[in-house]
Tab-separated table of C-alpha atoms in Angstrom:
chain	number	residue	atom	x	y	z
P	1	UNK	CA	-14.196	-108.347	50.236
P	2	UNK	CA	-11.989	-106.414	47.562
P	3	UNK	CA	-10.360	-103.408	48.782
P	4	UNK	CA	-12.268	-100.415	48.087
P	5	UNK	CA	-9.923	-97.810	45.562
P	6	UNK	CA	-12.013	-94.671	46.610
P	7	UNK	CA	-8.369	-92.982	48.193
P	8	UNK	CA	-6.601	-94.310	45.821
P	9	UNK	CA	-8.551	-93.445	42.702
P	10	UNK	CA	-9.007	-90.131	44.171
P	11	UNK	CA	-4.994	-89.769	45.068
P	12	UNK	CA	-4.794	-90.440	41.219
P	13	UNK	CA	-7.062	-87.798	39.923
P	14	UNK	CA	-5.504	-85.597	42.321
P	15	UNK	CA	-2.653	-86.181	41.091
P	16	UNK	CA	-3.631	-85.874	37.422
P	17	UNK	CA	-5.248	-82.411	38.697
P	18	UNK	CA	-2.081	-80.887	39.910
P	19	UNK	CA	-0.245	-81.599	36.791
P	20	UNK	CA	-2.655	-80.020	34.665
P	21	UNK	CA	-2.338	-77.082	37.134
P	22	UNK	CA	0.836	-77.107	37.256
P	23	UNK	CA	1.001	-77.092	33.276
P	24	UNK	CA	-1.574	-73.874	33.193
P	25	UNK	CA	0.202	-72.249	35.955
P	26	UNK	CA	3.533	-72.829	33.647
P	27	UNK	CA	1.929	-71.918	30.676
P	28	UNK	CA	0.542	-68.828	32.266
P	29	UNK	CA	3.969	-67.834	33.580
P	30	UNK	CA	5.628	-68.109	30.113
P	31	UNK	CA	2.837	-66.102	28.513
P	32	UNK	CA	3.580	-63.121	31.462
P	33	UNK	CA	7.511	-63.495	30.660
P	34	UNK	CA	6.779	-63.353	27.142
P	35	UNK	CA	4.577	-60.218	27.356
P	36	UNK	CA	6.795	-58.352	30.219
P	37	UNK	CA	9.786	-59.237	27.766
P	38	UNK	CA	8.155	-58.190	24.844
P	39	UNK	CA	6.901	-54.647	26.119
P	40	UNK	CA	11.297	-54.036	27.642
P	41	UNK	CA	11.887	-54.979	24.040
P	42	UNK	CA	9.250	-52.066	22.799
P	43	UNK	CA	9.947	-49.482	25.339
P	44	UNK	CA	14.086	-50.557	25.742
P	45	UNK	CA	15.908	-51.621	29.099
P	46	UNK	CA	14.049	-51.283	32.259
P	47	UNK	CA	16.107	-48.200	33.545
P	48	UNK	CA	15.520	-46.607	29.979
P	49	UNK	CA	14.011	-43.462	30.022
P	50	UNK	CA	11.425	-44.683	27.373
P	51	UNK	CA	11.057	-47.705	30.015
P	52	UNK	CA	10.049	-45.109	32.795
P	53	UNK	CA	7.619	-43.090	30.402
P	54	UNK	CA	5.721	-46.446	29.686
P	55	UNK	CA	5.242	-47.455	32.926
P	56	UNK	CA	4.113	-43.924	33.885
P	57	UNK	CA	1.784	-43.616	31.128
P	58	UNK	CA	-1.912	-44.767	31.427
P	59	UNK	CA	-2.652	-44.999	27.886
P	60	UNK	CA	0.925	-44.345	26.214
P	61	UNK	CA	1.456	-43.235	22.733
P	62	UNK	CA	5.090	-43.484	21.031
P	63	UNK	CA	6.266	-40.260	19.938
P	64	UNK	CA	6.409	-39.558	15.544
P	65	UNK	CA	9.208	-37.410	15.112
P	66	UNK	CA	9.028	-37.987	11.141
P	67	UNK	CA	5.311	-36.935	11.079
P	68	UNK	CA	5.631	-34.206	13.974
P	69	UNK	CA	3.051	-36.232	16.463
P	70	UNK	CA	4.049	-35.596	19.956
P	71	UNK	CA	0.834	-36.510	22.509
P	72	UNK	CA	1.300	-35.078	25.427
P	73	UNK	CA	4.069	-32.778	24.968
P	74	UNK	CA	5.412	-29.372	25.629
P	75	UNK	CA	7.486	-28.707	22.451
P	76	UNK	CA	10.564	-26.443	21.565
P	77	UNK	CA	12.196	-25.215	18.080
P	78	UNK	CA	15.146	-22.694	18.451
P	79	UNK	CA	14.463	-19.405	16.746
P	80	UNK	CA	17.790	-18.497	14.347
P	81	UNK	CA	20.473	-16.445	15.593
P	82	UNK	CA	19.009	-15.581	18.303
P	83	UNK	CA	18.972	-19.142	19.884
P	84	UNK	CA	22.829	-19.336	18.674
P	85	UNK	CA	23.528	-16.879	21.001
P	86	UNK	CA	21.545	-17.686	24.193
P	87	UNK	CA	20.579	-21.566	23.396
P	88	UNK	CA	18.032	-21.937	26.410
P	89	UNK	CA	15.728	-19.070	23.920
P	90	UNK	CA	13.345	-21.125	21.634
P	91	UNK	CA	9.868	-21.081	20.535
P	92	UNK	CA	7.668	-23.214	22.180
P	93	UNK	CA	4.721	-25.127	21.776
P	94	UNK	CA	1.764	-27.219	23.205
P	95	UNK	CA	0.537	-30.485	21.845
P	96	UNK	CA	-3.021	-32.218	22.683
P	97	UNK	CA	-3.358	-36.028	22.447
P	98	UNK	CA	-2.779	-37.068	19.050
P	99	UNK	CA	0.321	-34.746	18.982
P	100	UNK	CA	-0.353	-31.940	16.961
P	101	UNK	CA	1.206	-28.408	18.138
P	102	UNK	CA	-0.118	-25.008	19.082
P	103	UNK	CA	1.557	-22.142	19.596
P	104	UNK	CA	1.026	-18.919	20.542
P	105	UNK	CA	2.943	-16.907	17.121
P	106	UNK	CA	1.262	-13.807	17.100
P	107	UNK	CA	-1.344	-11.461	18.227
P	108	UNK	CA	-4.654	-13.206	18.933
P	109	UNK	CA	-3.794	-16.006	16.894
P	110	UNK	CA	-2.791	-19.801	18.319
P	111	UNK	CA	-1.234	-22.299	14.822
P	112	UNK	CA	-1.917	-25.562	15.029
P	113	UNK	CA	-0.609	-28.634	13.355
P	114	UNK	CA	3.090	-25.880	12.641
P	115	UNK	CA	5.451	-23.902	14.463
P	116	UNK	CA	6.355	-20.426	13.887
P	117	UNK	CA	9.766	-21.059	13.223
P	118	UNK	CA	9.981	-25.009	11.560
P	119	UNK	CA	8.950	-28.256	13.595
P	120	UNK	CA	10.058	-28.938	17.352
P	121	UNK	CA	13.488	-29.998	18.078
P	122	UNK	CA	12.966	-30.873	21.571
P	123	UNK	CA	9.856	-32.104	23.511
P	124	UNK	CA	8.580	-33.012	26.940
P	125	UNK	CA	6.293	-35.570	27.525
P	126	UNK	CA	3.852	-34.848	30.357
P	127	UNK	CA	2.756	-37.348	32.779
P	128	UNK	CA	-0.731	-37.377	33.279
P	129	UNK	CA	-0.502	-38.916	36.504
P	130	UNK	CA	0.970	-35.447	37.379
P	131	UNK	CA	-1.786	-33.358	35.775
P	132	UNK	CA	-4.999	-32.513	38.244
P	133	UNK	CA	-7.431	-32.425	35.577
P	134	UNK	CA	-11.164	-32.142	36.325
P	135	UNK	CA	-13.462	-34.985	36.233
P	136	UNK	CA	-15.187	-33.682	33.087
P	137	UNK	CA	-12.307	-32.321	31.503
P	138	UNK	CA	-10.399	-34.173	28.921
P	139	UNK	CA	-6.434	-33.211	28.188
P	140	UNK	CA	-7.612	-31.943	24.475
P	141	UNK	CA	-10.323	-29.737	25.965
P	142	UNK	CA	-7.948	-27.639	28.395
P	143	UNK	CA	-5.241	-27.870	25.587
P	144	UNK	CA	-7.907	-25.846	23.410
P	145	UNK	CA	-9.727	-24.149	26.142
P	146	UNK	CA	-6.127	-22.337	26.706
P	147	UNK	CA	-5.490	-21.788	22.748
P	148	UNK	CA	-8.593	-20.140	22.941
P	149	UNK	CA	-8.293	-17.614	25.396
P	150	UNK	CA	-4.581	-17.060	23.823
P	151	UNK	CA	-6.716	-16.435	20.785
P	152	UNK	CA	-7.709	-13.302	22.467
P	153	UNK	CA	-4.597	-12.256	23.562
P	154	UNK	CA	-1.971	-9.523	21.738
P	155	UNK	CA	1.558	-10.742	21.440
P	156	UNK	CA	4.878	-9.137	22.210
P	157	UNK	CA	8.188	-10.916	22.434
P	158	UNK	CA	9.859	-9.162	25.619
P	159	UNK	CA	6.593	-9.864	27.671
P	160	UNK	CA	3.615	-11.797	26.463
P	161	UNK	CA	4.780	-14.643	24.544
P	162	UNK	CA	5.035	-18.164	23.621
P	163	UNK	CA	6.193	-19.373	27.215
P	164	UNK	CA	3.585	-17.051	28.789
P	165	UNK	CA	1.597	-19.936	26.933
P	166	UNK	CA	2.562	-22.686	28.109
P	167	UNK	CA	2.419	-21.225	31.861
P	168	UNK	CA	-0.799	-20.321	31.588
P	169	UNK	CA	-1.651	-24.431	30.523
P	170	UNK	CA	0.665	-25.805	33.566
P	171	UNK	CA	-0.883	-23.370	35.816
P	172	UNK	CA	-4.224	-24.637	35.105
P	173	UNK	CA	-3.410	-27.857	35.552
P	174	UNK	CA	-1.401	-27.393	38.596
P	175	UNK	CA	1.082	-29.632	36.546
P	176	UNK	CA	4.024	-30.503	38.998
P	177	UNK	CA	6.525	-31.266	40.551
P	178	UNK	CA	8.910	-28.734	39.618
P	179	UNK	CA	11.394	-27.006	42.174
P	180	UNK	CA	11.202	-23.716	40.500
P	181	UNK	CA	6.945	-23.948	40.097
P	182	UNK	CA	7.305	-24.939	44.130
P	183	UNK	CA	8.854	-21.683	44.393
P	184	UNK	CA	7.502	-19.190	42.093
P	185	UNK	CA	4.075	-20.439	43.202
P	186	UNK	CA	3.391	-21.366	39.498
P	187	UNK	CA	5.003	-21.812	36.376
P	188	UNK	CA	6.744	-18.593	34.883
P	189	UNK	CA	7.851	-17.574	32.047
P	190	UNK	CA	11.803	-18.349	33.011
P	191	UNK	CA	10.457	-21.758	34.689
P	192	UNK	CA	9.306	-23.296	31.488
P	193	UNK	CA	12.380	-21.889	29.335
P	194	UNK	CA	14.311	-23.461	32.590
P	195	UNK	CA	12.599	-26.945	32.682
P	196	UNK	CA	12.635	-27.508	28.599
P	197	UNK	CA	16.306	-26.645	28.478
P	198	UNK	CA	17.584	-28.495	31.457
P	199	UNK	CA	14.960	-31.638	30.670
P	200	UNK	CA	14.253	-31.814	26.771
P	201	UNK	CA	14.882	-34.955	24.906
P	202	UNK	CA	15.688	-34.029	21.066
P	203	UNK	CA	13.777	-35.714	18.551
P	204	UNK	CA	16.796	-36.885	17.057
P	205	UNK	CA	20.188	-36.265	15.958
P	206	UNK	CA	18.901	-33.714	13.518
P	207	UNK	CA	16.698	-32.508	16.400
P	208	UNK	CA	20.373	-31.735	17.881
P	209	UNK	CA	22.043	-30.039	15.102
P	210	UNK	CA	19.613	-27.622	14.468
P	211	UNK	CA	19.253	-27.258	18.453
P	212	UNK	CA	23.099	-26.363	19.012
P	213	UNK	CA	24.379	-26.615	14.687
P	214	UNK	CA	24.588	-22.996	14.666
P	215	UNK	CA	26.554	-21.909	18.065
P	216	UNK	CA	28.785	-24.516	17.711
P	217	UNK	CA	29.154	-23.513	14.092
P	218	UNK	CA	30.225	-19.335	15.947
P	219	UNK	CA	32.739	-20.822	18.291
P	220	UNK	CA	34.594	-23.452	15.795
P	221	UNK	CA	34.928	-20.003	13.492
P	222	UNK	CA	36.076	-18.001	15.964
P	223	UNK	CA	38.556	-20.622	17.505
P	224	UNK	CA	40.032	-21.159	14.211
P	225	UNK	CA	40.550	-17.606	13.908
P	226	UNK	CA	41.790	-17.178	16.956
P	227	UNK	CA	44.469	-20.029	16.728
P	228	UNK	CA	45.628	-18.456	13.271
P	229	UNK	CA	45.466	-15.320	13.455
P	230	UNK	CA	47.134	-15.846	17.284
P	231	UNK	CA	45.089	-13.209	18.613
P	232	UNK	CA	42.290	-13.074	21.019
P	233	UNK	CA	40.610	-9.851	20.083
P	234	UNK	CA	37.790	-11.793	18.402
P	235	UNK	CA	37.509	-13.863	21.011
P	236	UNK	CA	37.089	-11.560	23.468
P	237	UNK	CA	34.277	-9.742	21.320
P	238	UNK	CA	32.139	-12.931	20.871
P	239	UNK	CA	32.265	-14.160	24.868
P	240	UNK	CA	31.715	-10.004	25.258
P	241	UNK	CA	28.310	-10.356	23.152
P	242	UNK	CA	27.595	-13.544	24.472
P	243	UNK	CA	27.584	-12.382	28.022
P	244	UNK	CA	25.924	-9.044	27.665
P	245	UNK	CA	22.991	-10.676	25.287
P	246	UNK	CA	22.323	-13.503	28.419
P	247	UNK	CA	22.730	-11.336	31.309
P	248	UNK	CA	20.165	-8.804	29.420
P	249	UNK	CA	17.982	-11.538	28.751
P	250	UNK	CA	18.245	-13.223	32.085
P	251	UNK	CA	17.998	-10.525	34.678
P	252	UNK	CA	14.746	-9.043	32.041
P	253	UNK	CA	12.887	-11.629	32.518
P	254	UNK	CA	14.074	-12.322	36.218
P	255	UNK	CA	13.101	-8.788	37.090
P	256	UNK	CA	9.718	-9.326	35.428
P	257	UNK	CA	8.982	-12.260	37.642
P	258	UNK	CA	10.104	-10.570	41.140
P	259	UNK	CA	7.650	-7.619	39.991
P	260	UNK	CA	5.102	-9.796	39.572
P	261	UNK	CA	3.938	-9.359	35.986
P	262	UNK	CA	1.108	-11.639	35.008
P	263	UNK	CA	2.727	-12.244	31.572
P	264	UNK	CA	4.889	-14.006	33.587
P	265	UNK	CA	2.685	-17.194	34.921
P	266	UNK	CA	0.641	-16.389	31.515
P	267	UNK	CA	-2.326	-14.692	33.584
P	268	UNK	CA	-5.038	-13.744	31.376
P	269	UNK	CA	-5.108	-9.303	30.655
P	270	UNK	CA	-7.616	-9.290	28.267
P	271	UNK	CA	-9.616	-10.659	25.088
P	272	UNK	CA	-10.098	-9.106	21.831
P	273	UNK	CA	-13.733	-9.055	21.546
P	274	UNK	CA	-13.528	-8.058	25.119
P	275	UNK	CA	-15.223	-11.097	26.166
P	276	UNK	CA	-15.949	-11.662	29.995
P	277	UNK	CA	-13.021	-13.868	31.775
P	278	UNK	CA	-16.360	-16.509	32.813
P	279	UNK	CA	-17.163	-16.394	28.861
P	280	UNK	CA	-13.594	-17.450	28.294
P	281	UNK	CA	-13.707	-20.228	30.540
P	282	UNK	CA	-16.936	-21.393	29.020
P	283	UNK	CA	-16.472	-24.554	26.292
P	284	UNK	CA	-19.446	-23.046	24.051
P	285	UNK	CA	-17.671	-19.737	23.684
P	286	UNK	CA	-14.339	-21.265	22.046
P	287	UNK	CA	-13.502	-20.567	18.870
P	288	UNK	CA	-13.072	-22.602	15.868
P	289	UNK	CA	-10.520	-21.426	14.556
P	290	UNK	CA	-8.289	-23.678	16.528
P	291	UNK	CA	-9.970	-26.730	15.868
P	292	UNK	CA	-12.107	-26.782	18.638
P	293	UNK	CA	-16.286	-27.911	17.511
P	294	UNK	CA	-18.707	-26.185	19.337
P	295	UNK	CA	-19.699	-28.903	21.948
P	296	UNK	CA	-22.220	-31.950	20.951
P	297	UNK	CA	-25.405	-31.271	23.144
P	298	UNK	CA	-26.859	-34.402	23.810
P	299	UNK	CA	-28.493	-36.196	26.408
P	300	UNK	CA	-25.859	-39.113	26.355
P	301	UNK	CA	-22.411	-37.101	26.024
P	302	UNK	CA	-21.237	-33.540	27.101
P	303	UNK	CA	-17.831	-33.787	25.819
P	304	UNK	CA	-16.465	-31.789	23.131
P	305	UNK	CA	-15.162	-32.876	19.878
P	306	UNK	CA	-12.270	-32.348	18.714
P	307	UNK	CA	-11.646	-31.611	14.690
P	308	UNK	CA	-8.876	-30.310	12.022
């Protein structure tokens, strides 16, 4: 009787088997490695902040300082000689998801696409992960649900201004955590100017020089005037004007949040047209002047589209 070769033609496929595993397991390992080390090579080391925002991000988008795209972001430009002298006062700015900017720059009227005073500097990126948005509520449509209720607001630096703007959108969003919004109960006026110049990345080295060109400019001249001119009277004036212009600043808009002004967490007062705080609220009552479409009734899709 020949010996049967069941076992051992089955030990040989077997064998045959696990190398051809082993080979897709292999070549499935080297295609993971190549990914994981081509996405550190996009986004930098691992500990990098750009590292962090990637892995945060659901559906990340790199930021375009050269064509002023910043998705996601709360944006900051510094307004001249007035940010030389108290460098956490800027202009600020919103930006929906394809990175364009609004700001609040005047009465009843929300820019997009500009800044008042030149292109952002600084930026925050948000994390959406962080952002309680409602189910049928895209990022673009409370970005321009907020520009248009801004749209109906006056405009007045000391108050009701461009931060009061950006409260208003972190309120709504319940965007967090922050120490001071755990606080405050909300985001104010202070905690946004707070958070952006604490946390701000600049754009890049330009970003810096026009950020902190112009104070550094004031105390090289008045160093070098002090050193040859050995005297510190000038000296004395310019930390003088420097302290009374931030304490004045600081303790106003302190003393503004401890009365509890609504400017202050950007609370709407009123609208222009005197429109009802529900009709506000409402997507079909936006306006178009900030870009918004009036929404696409259909069967199929509520959501609103979103134009230049």
């Amino acid at each position: 009787m020949k010996p049967r070769r069941f076992c051992s033609h089955s030990s040989e496929q077997d064998i045959t088997n696990l190398s051809l595993a082993q080979k897709a397991g292999a070549n499935i390992l080297s295609a993971a490695a190549s990914c994981r080390i081509d996405s550190l090579e996009s986004a930098g080391d691992a500990s990098s902040p750009a590292a962090v925002e990637a892995r945060c991000w659901e559906a990340p988008k790199g930021i375009d300082a050269e064509a002023h795209r910043y998705p996601h972001c709360l944006v900051w430009t510094p307004i001249p000689l007035l940010s030389w002298l108290c460098p956490y006062i800027g202009h600020v700015g919103l930006c929906d998801s394809e990175g364009r900017v609004l700001d609040f720059a005047g009465p009843f009227y929300v820019g997009i696409d500009s800044m008042l005073f030149d292109w952002p500097t600084r930026y925050i990126q948000l994390h959406l992960d962080d952002a309680q948005l409602e189910q049928t509520k895209s990022w673009d449509q409370a970005v321009f649900e907020v520009a248009t209720d801004f749209e109906g607001q006056s405009y007045d630096f000391v108050c009701w201004n461009c931060h009061s703007f950006l409260a208003s959108f972190l309120n709504r969003l319940n965007y967090g955590p922050d120490v001071c919004a755990r606080l405050l109960h909300g985001w104010t006026v202070a905690g946004v100017a707070a958070r952006l110049f604490v946390s701000a990345r600049f754009v890049n080295f330009w970003g810096f020089v026009k950020t902190w060109g112009g104070n550094l400019a004031i105390w090289t001249a008045v160093l070098l005037s002090t050193l040859l001119s050995n005297s510190y009277a000038l000296l004395e004036a310019w930390v003088w004007v420097l302290a009374t212009t931030n304490l004045l600043f600081i303790s106003w808009f302190l003393a503004l949040t401890a009365l509890g002004a609504r400017s202050q967490w950007g609370l709407l007062r009123h609208s222009r047209d005197g429109d009802s705080a529900a009709e506000m609220r409402d997507p079909d009552a936006m306006l178009t002047q900030v870009g918004l479409s009036r929404r696409q009734r259909s069967s199929s899709s509520s959501e609103i589209s979103v134009r230049l």
